[in-house]
Amino acid sequence: MASARRRIPGIAWLLAVLVLFFSAFGTRFASAPNLINIGNQSSILLLLALPMTLIIMTEGLDLSMGAVLGLSGVVLALLLADGHALPMALAAALGVGTLFGLANGVLIVALGMPPFVATLGMLGVAQGIALAMTDGQSVGGIGSALPGIYASRWMGIPFAIVVALLAYATFHFLLYHTRVGTYVFAIGGNREALMLAGVPANRYHVLIYAIGGLMAGAGAFLLTGRMSVGHPTAAVGMEFDAVVAVIVGGTKLERGDGWLPGTVLGVLTVGILKNGLNVMAVPSSLQIASIGMLVIVALLLDSLRERS
Amino acid sequence: MMTAVLMILAVSCGKPGEDTAGKTGGESIAVFTKNQTNPFFQTVRLGAENAAKQMNATVIQYIPTVQDSITEQLSEIEDAIIKRPGAIVFIPVNSKALVPGIEKLNAANIPVVNITDRVLGGSVISFMGCDEVNMALNTGRFLLQKLNGRGNVIILEGVGGSENSANRVSGYRKALAEFPNVKLLASQPANFQRVQALGVTENLLQSYPQIDGILAANDSMALGAIEALDAARRKALVVGLNGTKEAIDAIKAGKLLATGDCDGFSHGCLGTMAAVRHLRNLPVPKEFIFSVMVIDNTNYAGLDVPYDQRMCPSWESVVRDK
Amino acid sequence: MSSFAWRLLGVLLLCVVLTLSSSAFLTVGNLLNVLRQASLIFLIASGLTLVILSAGLDLSIGANLGLSACLAAAVIKATGSIAIGIGAGLGCGMTIGILNGLLITMLRLPPFIATYGMLWMVYGINYWTMAGNTIYGFPAAFREIGSGYLLGMPIPVLLMVLSLIVGSVFTRYTTWGHEIYAIGANAEVARLSGIPVRRRLILVYTLSGAMSGLAGIVYLARLNSAEAGIGEPLLLPAIASVLIGGTSLFGGTGSLGGALIGAVILTLVLNGMNLLTISGNWQPLITGVILLLAAGIDTAARKWNESQA
């Protein structure tokens, strides 16, 4: 069952403090253009962090998301550069992502490999294919359709943020208002009960990883639009950021205890921190140290509150 | 909270350039470099700071927290636009993928001076950099001449697929084409990194009992190759590119034959000067290619100065030569 | 066949393939190179193995290596003393390790998060203090640690063998070692049976930190220079070595010998690619496939064992 008995979680306080701090000390941090930037900059990460929440809730992990995003982006860009229509290229990118997600799911659920290893291996495979296809170079010449869509606004809201909002709404509905969502909670919390009830838990478990791959493909759509090129290694490390956002947002690595809104807060906190530090022109090395502190402080808050 | 304390500390360290009223000068220039780890970019940043001080302007440094991150540099551009600097001095992490960033700067009417690596799109006031192909060509030629046009050489490439690497390797290959009696045994990537160059070189030393020359696409790799040679007690002529201080010390010690000078410090200096000049309505050339110098043990003196003691050359002394 | 035997077979297979593909492979010089390159990965992976045996994780090892190397470099330059420099490097490594241990045991942070946060903080400190510079040029005596030979073997290889022996004795034949396995298998049961879990965990993270520091010193000696980012490319290969070597992330099973084999396998692949002048682009793919193969064999073996029981 969805665990809704939460007081205001630590991450919300942290987020509020950061927003107040940067608004006070950072010129034009709280201006509309900057807030929109934060939304844009965070949207791709949210697309990855949403399925990652589900995956972590089932006591899993997907380290291949960044590499799969890169590969999907490369496929997308190559097809566009070759003159294919955008819908078809997008379908291919989503397909590639889903395929890798399925592969992860099969390795982990059907074969029983530990998620860390399986997805780390798939990271190498996806990365390798992307590098081999492009010789490490960017893929340009994708035309203006995709960048145009990325730059478009829908009722004043930038496309990327719209996509992120839609994605969140979909996942929220999926997790908290459908049977599938109940299964997700159960797979992490009490798998046996699910199996006893006759539900093919394995199928849904694989589905979760496949969704992760699909979202990596969606992320590739946005990222390629943002850069106007496809690049094999542009998203390297993003999966780590996603894991951190999910955990900082309150989902635990064990015990199937997940909170989707927390993931959004986690993604925003990281995005606001990075943006705020830039707006305040903090030296890069201090920025790096601050990110580390943020991660630790966020978890600390949670663990302190739990004990009290 | 700890994070708050750290940030208050950061505020006192990192909040320059806000008070510009009243001075002739006080322009705020945002300088974008690729990463924290490569010493080349540190020299660019030092040059920029030096030039800014000379001209009464201030500099804000933007370096991605994830080294060489395209997405982060794009975000940094967006964040910089919020601060409305006077002008930008820009080294792109990737020549194609950062074009949308330049276009955003164009749309925001913030002038851009592009240095070191060309951006392949958008509109910039000026490009100031080295002709890498030429630099590698001259440096390679220098080594091959020292070999009297005979022998076996290997090339150490940079990051697979990067324009820098492609240009430099292409220059080396052009030099090789001029010396038909020299054999190219292998051309392997070592990612511009010292430790990888060491590993690759020591592996190649095993494959090939006779290596007379090593053409490395940057100084770090050249120095790594030298370590491998020393450890294997073999000798070969080695050249690098970039003209870093460490390379010059190696030349002095007789370990490195020569390095092609693509002096990051000057890029930072001249780029920043160009940006400030543009803001003051002074003329700036649309393109400026630094002359290439092959530094060996006869002519290193001018560059053998610790960076914090170096001063930017004056604009007129450099630009007028072209 | 035990999983260790499978892995040994894999190494032999790789060697056979490489011998057939390149005449330069099966030479004393090349094999010593491979061992030396593998030892640099193994030194870092050995401490990580202990951590993973306890069902933990240490993502900060690369950052640790970098900071320790830079600190050792700075101290050697400042004091002129190699011994003090080495002490500083090891001390730095251990300190980071202890801090990790405290974050995990006292503040109850998950190891993934604690060491990830530590990674960023250590890099931040390192980039700030190094400011993009390199510290280079060290006394020949110091550089022997990285490039010298003793009894015909490269010194890093001897260090690797020494770590392997000491580490294996520790894990297999001492109480503390057994306790670490027990904690990895089931921390709660271990605690209930009287094992001082917190103290042992702090110990493994300290050891991991110390090995990162040691690896940093060996790197420094080998490269004759220190830069802030030298540890960055090592994290994933180190993790891959441990996992390819058969240590389970769930804790409780695995060995240092396995990590050594893992390091050797990865190094052989890289060595082979250089000798055959294959582009570096293929390396992640090959590494990924090997990782999947190794994990697949492990999983299959585990299932087969379970079905027999």
GROMACS .gro file of C-alpha atoms in nm, chain A residues 14 17-18 21-22 25 27-29 31 33-34 37 40-41 44 135-140 150 223 225-229 231 234 236 238 273-275 277-291 293-294 296-297 300-301, chain B residues 1-4 6-11 13-16 18 36 60-67 69-85 94-101 103-104 159-163 166:
model
  114
   14LEU     CA    1   1.631   2.153   0.255
   17VAL     CA    2   1.634   2.667   0.267
   18LEU     CA    3   1.824   2.655  -0.062
   21PHE     CA    4   1.931   3.136   0.044
   22PHE     CA    5   1.983   3.175  -0.328
   25PHE     CA    6   2.218   3.614  -0.210
   27THR     CA    7   2.115   3.818  -0.813
   28ARG     CA    8   1.816   3.733  -1.023
   29PHE     CA    9   1.801   3.376  -0.895
   31SER     CA   10   1.363   3.567  -1.172
   33PRO     CA   11   1.398   3.319  -1.676
   34ASN     CA   12   1.621   3.156  -1.419
   37ASN     CA   13   1.620   2.742  -1.675
   40ASN     CA   14   1.471   2.287  -1.829
   41GLN     CA   15   1.798   2.175  -1.681
   44ILE     CA   16   1.593   1.521  -1.845
  135ASP     CA   17   3.382   0.684  -3.343
  136GLY     CA   18   3.330   0.899  -3.037
  137GLN     CA   19   3.214   1.199  -3.240
  138SER     CA   20   2.899   1.405  -3.227
  139VAL     CA   21   2.639   1.330  -3.492
  140GLY     CA   22   2.523   1.650  -3.648
  150TYR     CA   23   1.278   2.149  -2.801
  223LEU     CA   24   1.888   1.594  -2.492
  225GLY     CA   25   1.701   1.854  -2.915
  226ARG     CA   26   1.894   2.055  -2.656
  227MET     CA   27   2.235   1.996  -2.811
  228SER     CA   28   2.122   1.985  -3.176
  229VAL     CA   29   2.349   1.683  -3.213
  231HIS     CA   30   2.650   1.240  -2.873
  234ALA     CA   31   2.675   1.316  -2.326
  236VAL     CA   32   2.745   0.955  -1.882
  238MET     CA   33   2.332   1.075  -1.524
  273LEU     CA   34   2.190   2.380  -0.597
  274LYS     CA   35   2.388   2.366  -0.921
  275ASN     CA   36   2.206   2.659  -1.073
  277LEU     CA   37   2.596   2.812  -0.720
  278ASN     CA   38   2.650   2.922  -1.080
  279VAL     CA   39   2.432   3.228  -1.037
  280MET     CA   40   2.640   3.317  -0.733
  281ALA     CA   41   2.961   3.254  -0.929
  282VAL     CA   42   3.093   3.012  -0.670
  283PRO     CA   43   3.426   2.861  -0.780
  284SER     CA   44   3.387   2.524  -0.945
  285SER     CA   45   3.581   2.327  -0.687
  286LEU     CA   46   3.361   2.460  -0.407
  287GLN     CA   47   3.058   2.370  -0.616
  288ILE     CA   48   3.185   2.014  -0.633
  289ALA     CA   49   3.235   1.999  -0.259
  290SER     CA   50   2.889   2.146  -0.198
  291ILE     CA   51   2.722   1.877  -0.402
  293MET     CA   52   2.774   1.796   0.131
  294LEU     CA   53   2.420   1.828   0.001
  296ILE     CA   54   2.513   1.376   0.294
  297VAL     CA   55   2.314   1.646   0.471
  300LEU     CA   56   2.133   1.291   0.753
  301LEU     CA   57   1.820   1.499   0.795
  309MET     CA   58   2.350   2.359   0.869
  310MET     CA   59   2.678   2.257   0.719
  311THR     CA   60   2.567   2.327   0.366
  312ALA     CA   61   2.466   2.678   0.464
  314LEU     CA   62   2.986   2.618   0.329
  315MET     CA   63   2.782   2.844   0.108
  316ILE     CA   64   2.832   3.149   0.324
  317LEU     CA   65   3.200   3.077   0.291
  318ALA     CA   66   3.151   3.056  -0.081
  319VAL     CA   67   2.972   3.389  -0.094
  321CYS     CA   68   3.502   3.399  -0.187
  322GLY     CA   69   3.303   3.408  -0.502
  323LYS     CA   70   3.107   3.720  -0.552
  324PRO     CA   71   3.313   3.943  -0.777
  326GLU     CA   72   2.897   4.327  -0.890
  344GLN     CA   73   3.945   2.142  -1.385
  368ILE     CA   74   3.401   3.497  -1.368
  369GLN     CA   75   3.523   3.145  -1.433
  370TYR     CA   76   3.279   2.877  -1.545
  371ILE     CA   77   3.407   2.523  -1.524
  372PRO     CA   78   3.178   2.220  -1.534
  373THR     CA   79   3.171   2.021  -1.209
  374VAL     CA   80   3.158   1.708  -1.421
  375GLN     CA   81   3.471   1.740  -1.634
  377SER     CA   82   3.030   1.780  -1.958
  378ILE     CA   83   2.833   1.909  -2.256
  379THR     CA   84   2.506   1.932  -2.069
  380GLU     CA   85   2.667   2.120  -1.787
  381GLN     CA   86   2.834   2.375  -2.012
  382LEU     CA   87   2.499   2.436  -2.179
  383SER     CA   88   2.345   2.490  -1.837
  384GLU     CA   89   2.631   2.719  -1.739
  385ILE     CA   90   2.562   2.936  -2.042
  386GLU     CA   91   2.199   2.966  -1.938
  387ASP     CA   92   2.302   3.050  -1.583
  388ALA     CA   93   2.556   3.303  -1.707
  389ILE     CA   94   2.297   3.481  -1.920
  390ILE     CA   95   2.098   3.545  -1.604
  391LYS     CA   96   2.394   3.733  -1.462
  392ARG     CA   97   2.429   3.940  -1.777
  393PRO     CA   98   2.806   3.956  -1.813
  402ASN     CA   99   3.234   2.010  -2.793
  403SER     CA  100   3.245   2.208  -3.115
  404LYS     CA  101   2.904   2.101  -3.243
  405ALA     CA  102   2.697   2.035  -2.934
  406LEU     CA  103   2.756   2.377  -2.785
  407VAL     CA  104   2.628   2.563  -3.090
  408PRO     CA  105   2.282   2.601  -2.934
  409GLY     CA  106   2.454   2.765  -2.638
  411GLU     CA  107   2.294   3.086  -3.031
  412LYS     CA  108   2.136   3.154  -2.694
  467VAL     CA  109   4.058   1.136  -2.714
  468GLY     CA  110   3.907   0.923  -2.987
  469GLY     CA  111   3.698   1.137  -3.218
  470SER     CA  112   3.779   1.477  -3.069
  471GLU     CA  113   3.859   1.753  -3.314
  474ALA     CA  114   4.197   1.461  -3.526
   0.00000   0.00000   0.00000
